[in-house]
Amino acid sequence: MTALETMRAIIVSKPGPPSVLTMSHLTLPEPAAGEIRVRVHSFGLNRADLLQRLGRYPAPLGSPQDIPGLEHAGVVDALGPDVEGIAVGDRVMGIVGGGAYAEYLVTAAAHVVPVPEGISLEYAAAIPEVFITAHDALERLSVQSGEWVLVHAVGSGVGTAATQLIHARGASCIGTSRTESKLAQARELGMKAGVNTANGEFAGKVLQVTQRGVDAAVDLLGGAFFPQTLECMAHRGRILLVGLSAGTKAETDLGTVLRRRLTIEGTVLRSRSDLEKAEAVAAFRDAVLPDLASGRLVAVVDRVFGFHEVVAAHEYLESNRSFGKVVVQVG
Amino acid sequence: MTALETMRAIIVSKPGPPSVLTMSHLTLPEPAAGEIRVRVHSFGLNRADLLQRLGRYPAPLGSPQDIPGLEHAGVVDALGPDVEGIAVGDRVMGIVGGGAYAEYLVTAAAHVVPVPEGISLEYAAAIPEVFITAHDALERLSVQSGEWVLVHAVGSGVGTAATQLIHARGASCIGTSRTESKLAQARELGMKAGVNTANGEFAGKVLQVTQRGVDAAVDLLGGAFFPQTLECMAHRGRILLVGLSAGTKAETDLGTVLRRRLTIEGTVLRSRSDLEKAEAVAAFRDAVLPDLASGRLVAVVDRVFGFHEVVAAHEYLESNRSFGKVVVQVG
């Protein structure tokens, strides 16, 4: 290894539209103790990447500040000191605080899992963020068999993962989307009922379908939708805020929260401590990965772009046309 | 027992100011299976009584609809079938969904506890609601030793109970009040820091005192104060909404909830199921009652009114001058 070794990476040259994403040559990163270097095959796009590109969501401390990318699949290329149970050449996938839009990245060994045999690396790149997030969400919500669970933006990556995991728990998923065809696709993943929110209204329909309201909600929208989400909740219902695509501010009826004894919890994966991330990854590996390996659960890949097409990939994700994940193949 | 036996009770003759509270003569209620009849010695006033009088907080199903009163202390007067471990003549105190503004009330035997020796019945009437609510709140918030806990309206009945229970857990209470003398009194109950909210601002001071923000909040205000309460929260902080004196609607920054991974939970005692109330009462009996019996915890009684002074008692509670509880002595 010499100081001259470099890699290609996509950086945010300045805050702005997709065109600010620029191919650069950077020094190859070196793994420290407990870390591995991964030669990235593919990475998944996340809405957080769009916000980061706009300068509205800085990378967490300790992560590359200018290279976006929260998840990856690839091949282990080098090991730092004190890494056990993993070898150069292993196929892995995992989550990072940033830096996946690159040919190589360095990550804690505890933040990757093996890619099961028979799963391609571009498919694997669509798995970590959405399945770790969705599994973690259902655990936090303590979703039980027989419950109704509202999933906003059911056609998003997290939505498609949550739909399947809710169904696998014996609970009933009611999903929202502005696009009828996405609701149809979500039904094939196990969604029990769908509500089209194109006209902005959904609470009435949710209450009509579920009668008593929903026991839990995976909220990827927040903002202007939040008052209606509260209305949808059954007595002692739990809301997990996972994303805020519809805005960060909401007029909240605390009277409803109090009377129905609701719980609202905010969660975010990206900024968690290394230890907490390792715990979430381990929980995913134990509880979800076997079902991905067997095909009982599926990652939904809408489209795979080339490394040089990352601008188009961002434009596509921003268009809200995708169902499931948008992936970029690096190598 | 004949059908002619009657009792005096205070009823809400129509929604309105304190003067709508009227002394009436009603038929003596009969205890059903699992119930006891209590000859009420004294009852405590609660803010919910004021709302109920205004017609804005109807009594829960199964409770007297026109007689307010959520807590009482008195002497067991009659037993229904299938009541064990309690005898006529026992001194008891407890919570009810309504009906305590009366000479007699009927309640589930599981919703009362014995009044410890040496504690007077007018003092006992100030105990159940605030100590059951405050203990239940700290349990829900999982308050741990070393944490900072924000208590709004620290001079309220629940505030004075919460302050002592927080201190007893080895946690630090930071309380708010608009009245400097109430902050001084709360310090004597173990409050570590106080913030005067007379000018409407408190978040800056709370953050200045605690540095990292508070780990938990017992919120009796809600409404216009809520945005600042959110600002006060440390990473992974928990807010329990117990009351909404400052209003039911709040502009909420969901971005803060998500980024700091906060939890907001609403709770209310009055409308819980009989079983849940019995559980809360049992938890209070086991964890709190011994310390009330020993004097390690104290109920703060601001003033005791006579049965015919209930209008004045409501006016006094509404004036916000009281520190701790306002009690009415019936017999």
XYZ file of C-alpha atoms in Angstrom:
662
model
C 0.000 0.000 0.000
C 1.479 3.348 -0.970
C 0.270 6.897 -0.442
C -0.379 7.149 -4.158
C -3.223 4.656 -4.168
C -6.494 6.367 -4.911
C -10.111 5.527 -5.538
C -13.016 7.116 -7.311
C -15.842 8.515 -5.181
C -18.878 10.706 -5.699
C -18.720 13.888 -3.642
C -21.191 16.695 -2.970
C -19.196 19.554 -4.509
C -21.573 22.129 -3.011
C -25.184 22.052 -1.761
C -27.634 21.906 -4.649
C -29.457 19.862 -7.304
C -28.322 16.384 -8.428
C -25.736 17.957 -10.754
C -23.560 18.956 -7.780
C -22.634 15.265 -7.424
C -19.136 15.009 -8.875
C -16.754 12.124 -9.521
C -13.481 12.671 -7.630
C -10.267 10.830 -6.924
C -9.534 10.396 -3.250
C -6.937 8.605 -1.189
C -7.830 5.025 -0.396
C -8.984 4.852 3.247
C -7.176 2.540 5.682
C -9.041 0.355 8.182
C -8.257 0.988 11.854
C -8.709 -1.532 14.699
C -12.012 -3.390 14.416
C -12.559 -2.073 10.911
C -12.539 -3.577 7.449
C -12.166 -2.078 3.996
C -14.834 -3.061 1.496
C -14.488 -2.854 -2.263
C -17.964 -1.534 -2.986
C -19.899 -3.352 -5.670
C -23.175 -1.459 -5.282
C -24.828 1.002 -2.973
C -28.463 1.816 -2.265
C -29.868 5.334 -2.400
C -31.759 6.800 0.537
C -33.858 9.933 0.938
C -31.315 11.112 3.500
C -28.800 11.280 0.623
C -31.024 13.839 -1.112
C -31.195 15.990 2.006
C -27.459 15.691 2.532
C -26.871 16.779 -1.071
C -29.081 19.815 -0.434
C -26.878 20.699 2.552
C -29.717 20.098 4.992
C -28.430 16.927 6.669
C -24.711 16.995 7.459
C -22.938 13.663 7.876
C -22.469 12.442 11.457
C -19.106 12.948 13.148
C -16.567 10.303 12.215
C -18.065 9.686 8.770
C -16.804 11.093 5.456
C -18.322 14.576 5.264
C -18.564 14.938 1.483
C -19.217 11.385 0.267
C -22.875 10.363 0.698
C -24.057 6.772 0.917
C -25.509 4.911 3.902
C -25.432 1.306 2.694
C -23.336 -0.925 0.525
C -22.643 -4.416 -0.696
C -19.223 -5.562 -1.800
C -16.189 -7.694 -1.107
C -13.830 -7.429 1.870
C -10.580 -5.976 0.590
C -8.475 -5.458 3.737
C -8.721 -6.024 7.480
C -7.663 -3.674 10.249
C -6.169 -5.030 13.496
C -8.366 -7.062 15.864
C -10.923 -8.189 13.319
C -12.158 -11.747 13.712
C -14.640 -13.960 11.919
C -14.320 -12.188 8.613
C -11.771 -12.618 5.809
C -10.533 -10.821 2.711
C -12.717 -11.928 -0.183
C -15.923 -12.333 1.869
C -19.054 -10.875 0.351
C -20.665 -8.453 2.814
C -23.368 -5.825 3.044
C -23.916 -3.199 5.697
C -24.714 0.286 6.881
C -22.375 3.268 7.248
C -22.777 6.877 8.397
C -21.600 8.000 4.955
C -19.052 7.154 2.302
C -20.775 4.418 0.295
C -20.755 6.389 -2.989
C -17.205 5.176 -3.582
C -15.113 2.318 -4.910
C -13.909 1.582 -1.387
C -15.108 2.340 2.096
C -13.957 1.613 5.603
C -16.480 0.383 8.157
C -16.711 -1.274 11.551
C -16.678 -5.030 11.044
C -19.697 -5.153 13.377
C -21.723 -3.105 10.894
C -21.686 -5.682 8.088
C -23.256 -9.092 7.642
C -22.443 -11.811 5.119
C -24.357 -11.724 1.838
C -26.171 -15.079 1.642
C -25.274 -17.406 -1.196
C -27.373 -16.929 -4.280
C -27.992 -13.227 -3.621
C -26.295 -10.838 -6.042
C -24.382 -7.847 -4.734
C -26.550 -5.261 -6.496
C -29.603 -6.901 -4.932
C -27.818 -7.040 -1.563
C -27.155 -3.290 -1.727
C -30.932 -2.735 -1.524
C -31.253 -4.664 1.735
C -29.430 -3.170 4.745
C -30.991 0.255 5.368
C -34.590 -0.668 4.745
C -34.636 -4.035 6.464
C -32.597 -2.910 9.465
C -34.781 0.208 9.777
C -38.056 -1.662 9.317
C -37.120 -4.499 11.685
C -35.890 -2.044 14.287
C -39.113 -0.050 13.868
C -41.390 -3.042 14.421
C -39.366 -4.042 17.466
C -39.640 -0.538 18.929
C -43.357 -0.562 18.188
C -43.688 -4.070 19.695
C -45.969 -5.055 16.824
C -48.002 -8.099 17.806
C -49.945 -10.643 15.816
C -53.477 -9.448 15.102
C -52.669 -5.742 15.254
C -53.263 -3.158 12.543
C -50.142 -1.269 11.468
C -50.254 1.876 9.342
C -47.306 2.258 6.957
C -46.983 5.612 5.242
C -45.247 5.776 1.860
C -45.728 2.049 1.514
C -43.975 2.115 -1.871
C -40.725 3.407 -0.384
C -37.862 1.071 0.385
C -38.664 1.037 4.106
C -42.344 0.705 3.240
C -41.824 -2.418 1.135
C -39.677 -4.004 3.848
C -42.091 -3.049 6.667
C -45.063 -4.432 4.738
C -43.453 -7.856 4.479
C -42.204 -7.914 8.084
C -45.645 -6.895 9.415
C -47.273 -9.649 7.383
C -44.674 -12.154 8.631
C -45.594 -11.246 12.230
C -49.230 -12.055 11.627
C -50.214 -8.402 11.850
C -52.208 -6.472 9.229
C -50.564 -3.721 7.216
C -52.588 -0.774 5.940
C -50.438 1.314 3.605
C -50.665 4.762 2.072
C -49.411 6.032 -1.283
C -50.347 8.707 -3.788
C -49.977 6.187 -6.599
C -52.526 3.455 -7.251
C -50.028 1.153 -8.961
C -47.763 1.241 -5.889
C -50.675 0.153 -3.714
C -51.276 -2.738 -6.111
C -47.614 -3.765 -5.887
C -47.643 -3.475 -2.094
C -50.646 -5.808 -1.925
C -48.488 -8.457 -3.559
C -45.989 -8.038 -0.691
C -48.664 -8.796 1.888
C -50.302 -5.398 2.460
C -53.867 -6.046 3.613
C -55.449 -2.685 2.753
C -54.289 0.374 0.841
C -55.325 4.025 0.977
C -54.660 6.422 -1.884
C -53.630 9.785 -0.414
C -53.606 11.697 -3.710
C -56.396 13.967 -2.461
C -54.649 14.524 0.871
C -57.188 12.641 2.980
C -56.575 9.243 4.554
C -57.731 9.165 8.187
C -61.382 8.589 7.314
C -60.548 5.630 5.104
C -58.160 4.108 7.646
C -60.804 4.318 10.374
C -63.401 2.880 8.019
C -61.221 -0.128 7.185
C -59.832 -0.832 10.656
C -62.913 0.256 12.642
C -61.027 0.889 15.891
C -58.025 2.624 14.322
C -54.478 1.313 13.985
C -52.422 -0.015 16.880
C -49.117 1.166 15.468
C -47.822 3.422 12.698
C -44.522 3.539 10.825
C -44.478 7.208 9.841
C -42.128 8.218 7.038
C -43.990 11.460 6.312
C -44.627 13.568 9.418
C -45.452 17.194 8.625
C -48.843 18.026 7.181
C -49.934 14.379 7.388
C -49.268 14.079 11.102
C -52.612 15.412 12.420
C -54.417 12.763 10.367
C -51.972 10.086 11.500
C -52.930 10.913 15.087
C -56.597 10.597 14.161
C -55.923 7.102 12.777
C -54.611 5.770 16.077
C -56.508 3.327 18.267
C -56.504 3.637 22.048
C -52.901 3.198 23.316
C -51.568 3.321 19.761
C -47.849 3.825 19.076
C -46.366 6.003 16.348
C -42.743 5.668 15.267
C -41.399 8.660 13.350
C -38.848 7.267 10.908
C -38.830 10.013 8.293
C -40.283 13.448 7.655
C -40.760 13.647 3.891
C -43.857 15.818 4.350
C -42.162 18.317 6.635
C -40.765 18.720 10.120
C -43.439 20.896 11.746
C -46.876 19.659 12.683
C -49.869 21.055 14.502
C -50.382 18.363 17.126
C -53.536 17.686 19.092
C -52.021 16.796 22.462
C -55.556 16.208 23.740
C -55.797 13.189 21.449
C -52.365 11.984 22.600
C -53.449 12.214 26.223
C -56.998 10.852 25.940
C -56.019 7.890 23.778
C -52.796 7.420 25.756
C -50.713 7.402 22.579
C -46.947 7.102 22.306
C -44.911 8.989 19.719
C -41.265 8.056 19.335
C -38.664 9.467 16.992
C -35.929 7.256 15.623
C -33.003 7.592 13.285
C -30.381 5.037 12.372
C -27.657 7.176 10.835
C -26.626 9.110 13.940
C -26.638 6.223 16.389
C -23.485 5.255 18.242
C -21.297 2.508 16.790
C -22.450 0.162 19.521
C -26.129 0.811 18.894
C -25.640 0.322 15.171
C -23.871 -2.958 15.831
C -26.840 -4.064 17.977
C -29.335 -3.155 15.247
C -27.223 -4.987 12.661
C -26.962 -8.074 14.889
C -30.730 -8.090 15.485
C -31.293 -7.889 11.732
C -28.792 -10.695 11.087
C -30.489 -12.999 13.573
C -34.126 -12.209 12.880
C -34.351 -11.171 9.226
C -31.362 -12.359 7.211
C -32.368 -16.050 7.184
C -35.708 -15.145 5.593
C -33.952 -13.018 2.973
C -31.618 -15.920 2.243
C -34.560 -18.299 1.791
C -36.497 -15.839 -0.352
C -39.368 -15.625 2.120
C -38.585 -11.898 2.319
C -37.523 -9.962 -0.762
C -35.708 -6.715 -1.368
C -37.583 -4.691 -3.946
C -35.154 -3.177 -6.457
C -36.834 -0.725 -8.782
C -33.832 0.152 -10.883
C -30.036 -0.183 -10.980
C -27.958 2.720 -12.306
C -24.264 2.790 -13.278
C -21.657 4.660 -11.234
C -21.568 7.446 -13.826
C -25.353 7.729 -13.721
C -25.611 8.806 -10.073
C -27.051 12.207 -11.067
C -29.828 10.457 -12.986
C -30.329 8.105 -10.037
C -30.899 11.066 -7.700
C -33.274 12.662 -10.181
C -35.173 9.411 -10.430
C -35.517 8.986 -6.634
C -36.648 12.611 -6.366
C -39.347 12.026 -8.967
C -41.143 9.702 -6.533
C -41.761 7.246 -9.351
C -39.755 4.397 -7.865
C -41.289 1.470 -6.002
C -38.777 0.028 -3.570
C -35.075 0.770 -3.871
C -32.866 2.586 -6.332
C -29.379 1.068 -6.512
C -26.126 2.254 -8.083
C -23.590 -0.301 -9.269
C -20.005 0.856 -8.806
C -17.876 -1.932 -10.182
C -81.688 -0.522 54.142
C -84.852 1.058 52.690
C -85.439 2.898 49.454
C -85.932 6.099 51.440
C -82.305 6.363 52.512
C -80.642 9.326 50.901
C -77.356 11.184 51.022
C -76.176 14.681 50.237
C -73.989 15.149 47.180
C -72.687 18.049 45.137
C -73.878 17.946 41.534
C -73.046 19.984 38.458
C -76.508 21.457 37.802
C -75.418 22.733 34.379
C -72.059 23.578 32.760
C -70.665 26.820 34.104
C -68.792 28.713 36.821
C -68.308 27.376 40.368
C -71.807 28.539 41.334
C -73.376 25.734 39.248
C -72.243 23.293 41.950
C -75.387 22.526 43.924
C -76.093 20.463 47.034
C -78.615 17.714 46.282
C -80.207 14.753 47.963
C -79.703 11.478 46.129
C -80.467 7.849 46.788
C -77.751 6.040 48.689
C -75.798 3.861 46.232
C -75.551 0.108 46.831
C -72.281 -1.816 46.394
C -72.322 -4.610 43.793
C -70.010 -7.633 43.720
C -66.412 -6.662 44.458
C -67.481 -3.202 45.582
C -67.630 -1.379 48.891
C -69.542 1.663 50.052
C -67.441 4.360 51.704
C -68.778 7.040 54.019
C -66.709 9.896 52.633
C -64.874 11.971 55.195
C -62.975 14.204 52.753
C -62.242 14.482 49.063
C -59.435 16.139 47.127
C -60.040 18.591 44.279
C -58.456 18.036 40.874
C -58.160 20.231 37.802
C -60.226 17.650 35.930
C -63.122 18.588 38.254
C -62.957 22.162 36.933
C -63.103 20.947 33.331
C -65.944 18.576 34.142
C -67.877 21.438 35.776
C -67.383 23.484 32.595
C -68.891 20.620 30.593
C -65.622 19.934 28.793
C -64.694 16.606 30.380
C -67.621 14.209 30.718
C -67.348 11.481 33.349
C -66.263 8.049 32.114
C -68.895 5.391 31.517
C -69.947 3.592 34.675
C -69.250 6.564 36.945
C -71.826 9.021 38.301
C -72.320 11.538 35.502
C -73.241 14.588 37.567
C -71.261 14.158 40.781
C -67.595 15.187 40.382
C -64.769 13.935 42.558
C -61.895 11.596 41.689
C -60.478 10.764 45.122
C -61.673 10.282 48.634
C -60.817 9.198 52.143
C -63.367 7.795 54.547
C -64.663 4.784 56.415
C -66.013 1.564 54.917
C -69.766 1.561 55.473
C -70.984 -1.554 53.613
C -69.567 -4.444 51.601
C -70.917 -5.903 48.371
C -70.693 -9.660 47.684
C -67.282 -11.256 47.135
C -65.219 -8.643 48.940
C -62.331 -9.956 50.986
C -59.610 -8.444 53.128
C -61.591 -5.354 54.012
C -64.196 -4.757 56.735
C -66.866 -2.272 57.678
C -65.232 0.419 59.799
C -61.860 0.311 57.999
C -60.336 3.664 57.118
C -59.588 3.770 53.381
C -58.588 6.177 50.635
C -58.765 5.720 46.895
C -59.542 6.866 43.378
C -62.870 6.820 41.537
C -64.020 7.853 38.073
C -66.404 10.325 39.717
C -68.775 10.615 42.641
C -66.494 11.660 45.499
C -68.307 14.977 46.125
C -70.818 13.094 48.278
C -71.461 11.723 51.721
C -71.246 8.182 50.362
C -69.756 6.566 47.307
C -69.477 3.087 45.889
C -66.107 1.899 44.535
C -64.262 -1.254 43.562
C -62.562 -2.662 46.654
C -59.402 -2.918 44.523
C -59.355 0.861 44.087
C -58.798 1.709 47.756
C -55.906 1.225 50.165
C -55.874 1.414 53.951
C -55.133 4.802 55.492
C -52.030 4.297 57.630
C -52.313 4.860 61.364
C -51.565 8.400 62.426
C -52.747 9.915 59.149
C -55.929 11.959 59.348
C -58.683 11.429 56.798
C -58.595 15.011 55.481
C -54.845 14.607 54.940
C -55.419 11.187 53.342
C -57.874 12.731 50.845
C -54.957 14.708 49.396
C -52.922 11.577 48.665
C -54.442 9.147 46.116
C -54.665 11.068 42.815
C -51.358 12.870 43.010
C -49.227 10.067 44.399
C -50.747 7.379 42.175
C -50.391 9.668 39.144
C -46.848 10.764 39.995
C -45.633 7.255 40.818
C -47.224 5.859 37.684
C -45.626 8.692 35.671
C -42.105 8.027 36.966
C -42.543 4.319 36.285
C -43.684 5.014 32.727
C -40.768 7.387 32.286
C -38.367 4.818 33.822
C -36.717 7.611 35.794
C -33.263 6.497 36.912
C -30.879 7.727 39.552
C -28.705 10.554 38.237
C -31.181 11.771 35.645
C -32.644 15.240 35.317
C -36.448 15.353 35.363
C -38.433 18.444 34.369
C -41.670 18.912 36.324
C -44.019 21.554 35.009
C -46.388 23.252 37.451
C -44.238 22.018 40.292
C -46.567 23.666 42.814
C -49.544 21.564 41.718
C -50.583 18.503 43.663
C -48.969 16.153 41.150
C -45.943 18.452 41.022
C -45.379 18.300 44.780
C -45.700 14.502 44.756
C -43.466 14.074 41.692
C -40.775 16.316 43.189
C -40.498 14.117 46.274
C -40.614 10.835 44.342
C -37.927 12.032 41.910
C -35.714 13.060 44.807
C -36.322 9.691 46.499
C -35.107 7.922 43.340
C -31.824 9.804 43.424
C -32.761 11.824 40.349
C -32.701 15.614 40.094
C -35.933 17.561 39.745
C -36.021 20.864 37.887
C -39.415 22.489 38.341
C -41.317 25.319 36.726
C -43.828 27.741 38.207
C -44.994 31.288 37.609
C -44.771 31.994 41.327
C -41.465 32.459 43.114
C -42.829 31.427 46.498
C -43.992 28.084 45.059
C -40.481 27.432 43.760
C -39.142 28.150 47.248
C -41.634 25.692 48.768
C -40.807 23.044 46.158
C -37.115 23.328 47.028
C -38.016 22.231 50.549
C -39.582 19.095 49.039
C -36.335 18.195 47.301
C -36.514 20.143 44.041
C -32.936 20.768 42.913
C -33.492 23.738 40.581
C -36.436 25.982 39.821
C -37.345 28.095 36.802
C -39.806 30.969 37.001
C -41.951 30.944 33.859
C -43.746 34.239 34.543
C -42.227 35.763 31.393
C -43.138 32.700 29.310
C -39.555 31.537 28.727
C -38.012 28.503 30.386
C -36.096 26.362 27.870
C -32.986 28.553 27.944
C -32.768 28.391 31.717
C -33.385 24.625 31.819
C -30.595 24.026 29.298
C -28.301 26.388 31.200
C -28.832 24.524 34.476
C -28.783 20.958 33.132
C -26.252 21.533 30.319
C -27.343 18.507 28.272
C -31.092 18.979 28.761
C -33.485 16.860 30.799
C -33.820 13.099 30.454
C -37.503 13.056 31.305
C -40.384 15.491 31.714
C -43.656 15.282 33.623
C -45.743 17.683 31.561
C -48.900 19.050 33.170
C -49.126 22.014 30.785
C -48.861 21.024 27.123
C -50.188 23.692 24.752
C -48.137 26.810 24.208
C -45.366 25.515 26.474
C -44.853 22.315 24.513
C -42.400 23.614 21.872
C -40.096 24.787 24.662
C -40.526 21.508 26.532
C -39.243 19.722 23.422
C -36.255 22.078 23.333
C -35.441 21.135 26.923
C -35.052 17.448 26.146
C -31.712 15.650 26.095
C -30.944 13.001 23.491
C -33.398 10.092 23.907
C -35.459 12.094 26.396
C -38.963 11.009 27.398
C -41.967 13.274 27.872
C -45.084 12.120 29.692
C -48.151 14.263 29.052
C -50.194 14.146 32.239
C -52.222 17.342 31.871
C -52.874 20.116 29.394
C -53.502 23.221 31.503
C -51.880 25.412 28.846
C -53.978 24.048 25.987
C -54.474 20.976 23.836
C -52.908 22.126 20.547
C -49.193 22.560 20.017
C -46.955 23.349 17.096
C -44.543 20.429 17.290
C -41.085 20.223 15.760
C -41.078 16.586 14.665
C -37.521 17.111 13.423
C -36.390 17.528 17.026
C -38.380 14.414 18.043
C -36.676 12.399 15.314
C -33.123 13.721 15.616
C -33.006 13.456 19.403
C -34.977 10.206 19.299
C -37.491 11.496 21.835
C -40.539 9.699 23.164
C -43.815 11.476 23.909
C -46.485 9.529 25.746
C -49.930 10.623 26.838
C -51.448 9.241 29.997
C -54.629 9.671 31.945
C -55.792 7.852 35.050
C -59.508 8.633 35.118
C -60.555 6.742 31.990
C -58.501 3.595 32.560
C -60.184 0.237 32.873
C -61.025 -1.070 36.353
C -58.212 -3.591 36.060
C -55.627 -1.000 35.072
C -56.713 1.262 37.898
C -56.402 -1.638 40.324
C -52.858 -2.248 39.052
C -51.904 1.398 39.496
C -53.398 1.401 42.998
C -51.537 -1.792 43.911
C -48.241 -0.375 42.625
C -48.805 2.757 44.701
C -49.679 0.687 47.798
C -46.499 -1.374 47.511
C -44.025 1.319 46.458
C -45.265 4.581 47.945
C -47.675 4.030 50.834
C -44.997 2.835 53.308
C -43.066 6.086 52.836
C -46.231 8.122 53.354
C -46.922 6.145 56.533
C -43.408 6.841 57.832
C -43.542 10.520 56.902
C -40.644 10.235 54.478
C -43.098 11.425 51.798
C -45.694 14.056 52.603
C -48.960 15.105 51.036
C -49.036 18.871 50.714
C -52.438 20.207 51.781
C -52.826 23.873 51.022
C -56.286 24.360 52.472
C -59.294 22.384 53.732
C -62.790 23.685 52.927
C -66.131 22.587 54.410
C -68.743 20.657 52.385
C -70.840 23.823 52.022
C -67.799 25.758 50.801
C -67.226 23.711 47.648
C -67.938 26.727 45.414
C -65.228 28.691 47.221
C -62.918 25.681 46.961
C -63.337 25.632 43.158
C -62.747 29.377 42.961
C -59.608 28.994 45.050
C -58.193 26.177 42.866
C -58.964 28.225 39.739
C -57.074 31.206 41.155
C -53.818 29.219 40.877
C -52.788 30.442 44.311
C -52.702 27.030 45.945
C -49.508 25.064 46.558
C -50.304 21.362 46.694
C -53.816 20.102 47.277
C -57.158 21.664 48.033
C -59.365 19.364 50.131
C -63.053 19.459 51.051
C -64.193 17.879 54.304
C -67.629 16.300 54.057
C -68.369 14.946 57.489
